[in-house]
Coordinates of C-alpha atoms in Angstrom, one line a residue:
X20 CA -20.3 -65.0 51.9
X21 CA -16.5 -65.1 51.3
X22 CA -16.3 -67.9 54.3
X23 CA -18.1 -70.2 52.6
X24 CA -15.7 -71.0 50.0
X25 CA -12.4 -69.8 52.0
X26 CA -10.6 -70.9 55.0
X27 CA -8.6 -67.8 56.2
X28 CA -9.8 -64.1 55.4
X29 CA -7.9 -61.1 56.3
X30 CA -9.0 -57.5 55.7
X31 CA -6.5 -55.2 54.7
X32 CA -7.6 -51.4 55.1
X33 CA -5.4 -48.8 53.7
X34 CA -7.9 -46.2 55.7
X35 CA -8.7 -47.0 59.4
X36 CA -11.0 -44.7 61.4
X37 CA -13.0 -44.8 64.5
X38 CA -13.5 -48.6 66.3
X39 CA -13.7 -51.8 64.2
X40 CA -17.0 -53.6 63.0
X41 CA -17.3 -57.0 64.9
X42 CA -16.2 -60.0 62.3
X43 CA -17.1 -63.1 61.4
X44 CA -15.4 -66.2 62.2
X45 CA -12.6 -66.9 60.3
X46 CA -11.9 -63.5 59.1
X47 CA -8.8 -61.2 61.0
X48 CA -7.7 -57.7 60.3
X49 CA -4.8 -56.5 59.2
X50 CA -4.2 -52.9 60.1
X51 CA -0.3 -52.8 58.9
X52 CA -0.7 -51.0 55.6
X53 CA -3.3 -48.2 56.8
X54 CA -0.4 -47.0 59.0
X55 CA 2.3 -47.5 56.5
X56 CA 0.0 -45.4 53.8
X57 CA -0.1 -42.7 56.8
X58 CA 3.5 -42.6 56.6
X59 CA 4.0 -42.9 52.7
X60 CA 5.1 -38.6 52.1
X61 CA 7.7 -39.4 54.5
X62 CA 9.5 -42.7 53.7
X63 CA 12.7 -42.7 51.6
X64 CA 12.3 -46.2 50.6
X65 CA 8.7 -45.1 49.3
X66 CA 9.8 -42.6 47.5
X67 CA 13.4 -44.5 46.1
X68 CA 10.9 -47.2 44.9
X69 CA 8.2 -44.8 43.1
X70 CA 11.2 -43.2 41.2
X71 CA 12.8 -46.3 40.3
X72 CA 9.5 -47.9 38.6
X73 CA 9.6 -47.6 34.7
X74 CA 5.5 -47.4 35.1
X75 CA 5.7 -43.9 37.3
X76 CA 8.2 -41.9 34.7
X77 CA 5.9 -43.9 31.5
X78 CA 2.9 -42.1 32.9
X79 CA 4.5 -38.9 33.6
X80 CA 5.5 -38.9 30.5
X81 CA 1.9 -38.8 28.6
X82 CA 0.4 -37.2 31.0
X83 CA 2.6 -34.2 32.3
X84 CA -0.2 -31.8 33.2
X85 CA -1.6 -34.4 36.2
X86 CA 2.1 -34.8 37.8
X87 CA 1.0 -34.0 41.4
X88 CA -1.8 -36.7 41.4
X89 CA 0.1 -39.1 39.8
X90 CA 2.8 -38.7 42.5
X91 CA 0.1 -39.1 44.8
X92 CA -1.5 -42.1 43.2
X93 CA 2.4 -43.5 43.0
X94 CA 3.3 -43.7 46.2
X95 CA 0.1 -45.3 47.4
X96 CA 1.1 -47.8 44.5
X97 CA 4.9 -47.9 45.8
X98 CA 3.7 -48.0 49.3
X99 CA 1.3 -50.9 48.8
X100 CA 4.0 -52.3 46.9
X101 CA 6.1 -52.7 49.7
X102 CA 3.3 -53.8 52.1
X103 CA 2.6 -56.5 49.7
X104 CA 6.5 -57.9 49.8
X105 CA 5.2 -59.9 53.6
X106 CA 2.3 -61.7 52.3
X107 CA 2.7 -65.0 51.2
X108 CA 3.6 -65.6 47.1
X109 CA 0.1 -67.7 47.4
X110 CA -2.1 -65.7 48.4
X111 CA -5.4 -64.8 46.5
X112 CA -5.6 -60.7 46.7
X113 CA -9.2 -58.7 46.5
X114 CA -9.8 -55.5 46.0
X115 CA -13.2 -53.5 46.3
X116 CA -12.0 -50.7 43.7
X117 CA -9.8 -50.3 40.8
X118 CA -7.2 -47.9 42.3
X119 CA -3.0 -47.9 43.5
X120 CA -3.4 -49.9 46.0
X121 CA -4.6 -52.8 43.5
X122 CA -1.7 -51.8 41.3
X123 CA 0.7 -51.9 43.8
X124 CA -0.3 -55.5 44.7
X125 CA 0.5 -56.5 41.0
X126 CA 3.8 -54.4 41.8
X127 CA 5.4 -57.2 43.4
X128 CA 6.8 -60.5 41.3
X129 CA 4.5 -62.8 41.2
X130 CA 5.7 -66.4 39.2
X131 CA 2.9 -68.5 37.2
X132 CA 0.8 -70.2 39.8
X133 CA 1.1 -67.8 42.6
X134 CA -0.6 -64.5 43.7
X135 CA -3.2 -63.3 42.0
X136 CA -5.0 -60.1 42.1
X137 CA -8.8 -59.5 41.4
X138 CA -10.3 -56.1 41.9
X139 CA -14.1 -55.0 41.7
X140 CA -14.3 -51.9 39.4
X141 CA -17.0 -48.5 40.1
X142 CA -17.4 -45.6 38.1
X143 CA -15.2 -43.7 39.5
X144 CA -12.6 -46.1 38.7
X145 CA -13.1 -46.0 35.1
X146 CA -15.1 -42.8 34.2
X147 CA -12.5 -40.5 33.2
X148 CA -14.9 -37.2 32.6
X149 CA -15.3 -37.4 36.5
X150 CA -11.7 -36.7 37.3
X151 CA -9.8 -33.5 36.9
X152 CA -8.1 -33.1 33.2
X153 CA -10.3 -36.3 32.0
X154 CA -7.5 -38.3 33.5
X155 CA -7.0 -41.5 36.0
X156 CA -3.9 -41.9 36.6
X157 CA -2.8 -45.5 36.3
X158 CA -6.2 -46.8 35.0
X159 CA -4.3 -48.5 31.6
X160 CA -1.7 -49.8 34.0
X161 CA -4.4 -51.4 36.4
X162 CA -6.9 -53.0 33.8
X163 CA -3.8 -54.8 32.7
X164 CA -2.1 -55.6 35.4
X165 CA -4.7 -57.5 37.4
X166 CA -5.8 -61.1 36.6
X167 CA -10.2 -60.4 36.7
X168 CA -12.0 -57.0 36.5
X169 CA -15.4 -57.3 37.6
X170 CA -17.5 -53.9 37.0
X171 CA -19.9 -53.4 39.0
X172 CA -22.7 -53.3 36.0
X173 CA -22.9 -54.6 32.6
X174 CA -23.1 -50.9 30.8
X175 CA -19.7 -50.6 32.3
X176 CA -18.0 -54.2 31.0
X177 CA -19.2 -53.1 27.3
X178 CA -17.6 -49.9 27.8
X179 CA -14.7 -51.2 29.4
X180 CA -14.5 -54.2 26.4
X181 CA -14.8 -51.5 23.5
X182 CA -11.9 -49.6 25.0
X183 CA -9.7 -52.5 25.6
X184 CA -10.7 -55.4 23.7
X185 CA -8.1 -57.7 24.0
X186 CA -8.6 -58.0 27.6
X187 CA -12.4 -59.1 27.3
X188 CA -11.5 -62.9 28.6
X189 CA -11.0 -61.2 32.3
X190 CA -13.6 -58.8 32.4
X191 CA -16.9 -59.7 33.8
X192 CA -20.0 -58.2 34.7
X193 CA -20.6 -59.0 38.9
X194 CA -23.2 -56.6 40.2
X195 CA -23.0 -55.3 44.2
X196 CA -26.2 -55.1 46.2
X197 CA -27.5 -54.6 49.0
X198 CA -30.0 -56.7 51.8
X199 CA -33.0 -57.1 52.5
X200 CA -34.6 -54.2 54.8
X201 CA -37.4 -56.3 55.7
X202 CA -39.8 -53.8 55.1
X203 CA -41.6 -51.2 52.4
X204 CA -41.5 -47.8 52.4
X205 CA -45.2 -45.8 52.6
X206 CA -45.7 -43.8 50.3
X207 CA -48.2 -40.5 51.3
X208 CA -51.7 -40.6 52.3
X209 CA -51.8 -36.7 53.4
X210 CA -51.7 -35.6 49.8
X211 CA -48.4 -33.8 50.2
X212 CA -45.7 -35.2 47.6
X213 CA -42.6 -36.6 48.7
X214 CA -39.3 -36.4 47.2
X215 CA -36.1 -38.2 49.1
X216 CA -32.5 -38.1 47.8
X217 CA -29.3 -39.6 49.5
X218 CA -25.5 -38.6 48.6
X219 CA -22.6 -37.3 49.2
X220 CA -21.8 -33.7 48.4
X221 CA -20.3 -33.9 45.1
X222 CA -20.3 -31.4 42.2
X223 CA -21.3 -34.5 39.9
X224 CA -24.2 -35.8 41.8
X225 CA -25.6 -32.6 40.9
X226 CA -27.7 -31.2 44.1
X227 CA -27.9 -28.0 42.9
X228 CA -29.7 -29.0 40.0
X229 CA -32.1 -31.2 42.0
X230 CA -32.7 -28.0 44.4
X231 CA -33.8 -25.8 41.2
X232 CA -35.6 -28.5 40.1
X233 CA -37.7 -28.6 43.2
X234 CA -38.2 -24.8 43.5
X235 CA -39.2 -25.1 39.6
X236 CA -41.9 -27.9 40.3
X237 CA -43.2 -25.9 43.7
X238 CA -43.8 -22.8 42.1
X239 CA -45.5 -24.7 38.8
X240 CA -47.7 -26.5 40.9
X241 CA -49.1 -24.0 43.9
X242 CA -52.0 -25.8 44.9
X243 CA -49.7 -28.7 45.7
X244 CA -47.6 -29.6 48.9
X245 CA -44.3 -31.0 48.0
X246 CA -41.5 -31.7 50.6
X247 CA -37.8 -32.6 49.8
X248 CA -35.4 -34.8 52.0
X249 CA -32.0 -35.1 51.7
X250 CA -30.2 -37.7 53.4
X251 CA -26.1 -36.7 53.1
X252 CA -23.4 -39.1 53.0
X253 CA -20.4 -37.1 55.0
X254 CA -20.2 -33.5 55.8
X255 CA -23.5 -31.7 55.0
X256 CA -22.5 -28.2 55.8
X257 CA -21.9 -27.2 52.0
X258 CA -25.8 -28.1 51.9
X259 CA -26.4 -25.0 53.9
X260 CA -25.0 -22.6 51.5
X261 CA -27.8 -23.4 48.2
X262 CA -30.9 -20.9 48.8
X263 CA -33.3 -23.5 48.9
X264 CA -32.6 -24.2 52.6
X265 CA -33.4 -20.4 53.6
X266 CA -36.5 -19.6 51.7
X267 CA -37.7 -22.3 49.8
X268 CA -41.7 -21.3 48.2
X269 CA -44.5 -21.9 50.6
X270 CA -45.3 -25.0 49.2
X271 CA -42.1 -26.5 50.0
X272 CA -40.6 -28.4 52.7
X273 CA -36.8 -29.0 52.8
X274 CA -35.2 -31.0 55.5
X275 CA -32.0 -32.3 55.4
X276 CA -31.2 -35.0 57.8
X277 CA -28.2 -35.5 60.1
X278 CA -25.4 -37.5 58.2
X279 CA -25.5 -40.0 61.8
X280 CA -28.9 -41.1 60.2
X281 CA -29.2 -43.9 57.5
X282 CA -31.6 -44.1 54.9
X283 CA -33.3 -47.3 55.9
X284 CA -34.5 -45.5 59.4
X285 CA -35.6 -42.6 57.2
X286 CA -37.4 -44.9 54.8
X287 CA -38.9 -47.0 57.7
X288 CA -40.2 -44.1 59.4
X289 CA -41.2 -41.4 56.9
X290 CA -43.3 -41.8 53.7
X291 CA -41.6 -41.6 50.5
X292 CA -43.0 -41.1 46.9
X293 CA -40.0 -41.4 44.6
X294 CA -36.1 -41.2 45.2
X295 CA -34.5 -38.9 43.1
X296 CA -31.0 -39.2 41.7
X297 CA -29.8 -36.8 38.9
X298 CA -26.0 -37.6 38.8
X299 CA -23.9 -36.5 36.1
X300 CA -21.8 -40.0 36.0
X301 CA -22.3 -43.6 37.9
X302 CA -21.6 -47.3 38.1
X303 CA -24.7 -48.7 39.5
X304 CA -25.1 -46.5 42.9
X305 CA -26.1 -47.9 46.6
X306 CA -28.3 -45.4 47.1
X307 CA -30.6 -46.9 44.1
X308 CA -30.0 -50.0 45.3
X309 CA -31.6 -49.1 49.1
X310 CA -34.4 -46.9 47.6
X311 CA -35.3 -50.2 45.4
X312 CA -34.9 -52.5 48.3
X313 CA -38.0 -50.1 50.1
X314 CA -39.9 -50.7 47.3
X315 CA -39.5 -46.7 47.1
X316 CA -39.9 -46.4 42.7
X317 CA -36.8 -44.0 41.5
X318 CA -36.2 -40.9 39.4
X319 CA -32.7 -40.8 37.7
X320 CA -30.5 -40.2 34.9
X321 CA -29.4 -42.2 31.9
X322 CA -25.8 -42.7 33.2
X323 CA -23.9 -45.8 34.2
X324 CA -25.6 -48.9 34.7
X325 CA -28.6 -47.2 36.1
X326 CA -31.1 -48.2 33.0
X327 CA -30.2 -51.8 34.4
X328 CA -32.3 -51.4 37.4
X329 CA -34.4 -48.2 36.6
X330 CA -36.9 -47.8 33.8
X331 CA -40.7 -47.2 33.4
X332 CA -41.8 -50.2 35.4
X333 CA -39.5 -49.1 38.3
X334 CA -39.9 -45.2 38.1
X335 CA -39.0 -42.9 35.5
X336 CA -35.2 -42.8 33.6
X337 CA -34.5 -39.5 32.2
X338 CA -31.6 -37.7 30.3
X339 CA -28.6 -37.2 31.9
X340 CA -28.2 -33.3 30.0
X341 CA -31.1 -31.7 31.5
X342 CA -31.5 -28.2 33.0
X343 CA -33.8 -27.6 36.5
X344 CA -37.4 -26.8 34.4
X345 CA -37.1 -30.0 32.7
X346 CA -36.5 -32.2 35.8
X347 CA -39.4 -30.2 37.3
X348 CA -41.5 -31.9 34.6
X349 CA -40.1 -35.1 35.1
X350 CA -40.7 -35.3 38.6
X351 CA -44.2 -33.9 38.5
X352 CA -44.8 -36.7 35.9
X353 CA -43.9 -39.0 38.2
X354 CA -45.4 -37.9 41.4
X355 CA -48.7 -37.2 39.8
X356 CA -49.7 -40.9 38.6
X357 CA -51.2 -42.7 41.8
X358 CA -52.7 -45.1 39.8
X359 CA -49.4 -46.1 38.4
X360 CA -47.3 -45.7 41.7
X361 CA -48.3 -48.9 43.9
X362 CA -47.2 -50.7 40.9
X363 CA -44.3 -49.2 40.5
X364 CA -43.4 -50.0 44.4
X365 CA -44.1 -53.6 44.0
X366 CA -41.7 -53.9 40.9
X367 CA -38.9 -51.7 42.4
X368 CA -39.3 -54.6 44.9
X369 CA -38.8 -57.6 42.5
X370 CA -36.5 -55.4 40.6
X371 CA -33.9 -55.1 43.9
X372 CA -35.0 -58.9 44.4
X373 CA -33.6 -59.8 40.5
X374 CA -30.8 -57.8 40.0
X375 CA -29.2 -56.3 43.1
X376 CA -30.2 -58.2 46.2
X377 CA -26.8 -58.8 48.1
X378 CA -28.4 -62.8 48.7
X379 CA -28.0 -64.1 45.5
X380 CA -25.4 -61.7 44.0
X381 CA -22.8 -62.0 46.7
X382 CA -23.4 -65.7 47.0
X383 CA -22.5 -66.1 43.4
X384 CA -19.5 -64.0 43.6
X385 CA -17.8 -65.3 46.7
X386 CA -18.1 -68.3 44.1
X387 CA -17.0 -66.9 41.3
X388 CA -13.6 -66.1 43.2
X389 CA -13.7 -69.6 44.4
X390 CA -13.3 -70.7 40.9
X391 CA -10.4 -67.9 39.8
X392 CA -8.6 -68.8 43.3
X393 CA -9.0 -73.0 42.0
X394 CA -7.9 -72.2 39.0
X395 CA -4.5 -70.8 40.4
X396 CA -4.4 -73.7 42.5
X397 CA -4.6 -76.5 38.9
X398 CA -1.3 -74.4 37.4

């Protein structure tokens, strides 16, 4: 989508693992600052820069109980920093996520005219209560610093505008999303009940609760078969440990899928009732987006931008402060509605079609950063 409105594109990872997707014409990769990231504990220069920047003492300052992650976050920023001193003074910067590396490409003088820097913002960029001591370190510095902040839903803009209101002419709502499977998700004809879930393993997606929750609505319901999948993002061994994997109630199934495996062979293959999501905090996850795209109606919490895709029509939105016997309610409201549940597949469809369908939001983005690059271009 980015092609379309720009002649040169060159990815800049500050991670590199495993071999390299195939690209597009037109579009390079620069592998230069991964390595010098590997290197950052160990460079003088890094660390001479870090502790000459007013910014690193000001937020040691206030914030003197997070002074190991702020060095951390520092000398990715001083790091990037120094990366950032090759590229050309014109040259339009991107970033996916509100972190150092984005600061560290403000880091570097830029005159009226010249580089600008535009980052894409998720939760976990801006949700303090996620982080350790209710602190990112940095955030204040980064909002201001860069020249647009797009969150990735419009629950986080408003929040983002309440708390910094004098910076509401460069923040603007510009949802992700995802393609087109080409397909929809069955749901089951064999009269067992079946609950997917996809995630990393992560105190604040909450799989523990959604395990209880399950063992809850199995033992209410013993006439019923129910079967739980979970499809893990990364390591899944911590999975292992919950007691629901070992001696789950007769009624229940539990299968937890390689991490190798991605949803949309899961969703292709194997029927799916509702996807359930009970995270404690979000910006508008993937994983919704995907379960939409199937036409696969979802279960989840009141947090982030979630009510923006998710509601009655779409599956069932329920309070983020819940304990396992209430979930079990929820989802047994949910599952036990046939009537309602073709219906709610078609509009999960035309929901994912509206509001997150990578087609028409990444085609109006890639021109939205047209316009902020043109803009640059008329100073």
């Amino acid at each position: 989508y980015l092609t379309q409105h720009f002649e040169k594109i060159i990815l800049v990872p500050y991670h590199t693992e495993g071999n390299p997707y195939p690209l597009p014409k037109a579009v390079t990769c620069d592998t230069t600052l991964s390595s010098t990231g590997k290197r950052r504990y160990l460079n003088f220069f890094t660390w001479l820069n870090l502790f000459q920047d007013t910014l690193f003492w000001s937020e040691i300052r206030h914030h003197s109980h997070s002074v190991i992650r702020i060095i951390k976050q520092g000398l990715v920023m001083a790091a990037t920093a120094q990366w950032a001193e090759k590229i050309p003074t014109t040259s339009f910067c991107y970033t996916l996520s509100l972190d150092a590396v984005t600061l560290g490409l403000t880091r570097v003088d830029r005159g009226i005219g010249s580089r600008i820097v535009v980052s894409r913002c998720i939760g976990g960029d801006v949700n303090e209560e996620v982080h350790s001591h209710g602190f990112i370190p940095f955030k204040d510095a980064a909002i201001h610093a860069v020249d647009m902040l797009f969150p990735c839903s419009q629950k986080m803009t408003d929040c983002l505008v309440s708390q910094y209101s004098g910076l509401s002419n460069k923040i603007e709502t510009a949802r992700m999303g995802v393609p087109d499977p080409g397909f929809v998700s069955n749901i089951s004809m064999d009269g067992t009940k079946r609950i997917v879930s996809c995630g990393s393993l992560n105190p604040n997606k909450r799989y523990d609760l959604l395990a209880e929750g399950m063992v809850h609505l199995a033992k209410l319901h013993p006439g019923f078969q129910f079967e739980w999948r979970h499809i893990p993002w990364g390591a899944s061994d911590g999975f292992m440990s919950n007691p629901i994997f070992h001696s789950p109630p007769e009624n229940l199934k539990v299968h937890l899928e390689d991490e190798s495996v991605l949803p949309m062979e899961i969703y292709r293959a194997t029927p799916v009732d509702i996807f359930a999501h009970v995270s404690a905090s979000e910006g508008l996850p993937f994983v919704i987006m995907e379960a939409l795209s199937c036409g696969i109606p979802v279960l989840a919490t009141d947090v982030g931008g979630i009510s923006e895709v998710v509601d009655s029509s779409t599956g069932r939105l329920i309070p983020s402060v819940i304990d396992a016997e209430e979930l079990a309610g929820h989802l047994w409201a949910a599952l036990n509605n046939p009537s309602l549940q073709s219906e709610q597949k078609r509009q999960a469809k035309s929901k994912w079609m509206q509001s997150v369908n990578t087609a028409i939001n990444y085609t109006e983005f890639a021109k939205r950063l047209a316009n902020v690059n043109s803009s640059r271009e008329q100073v």
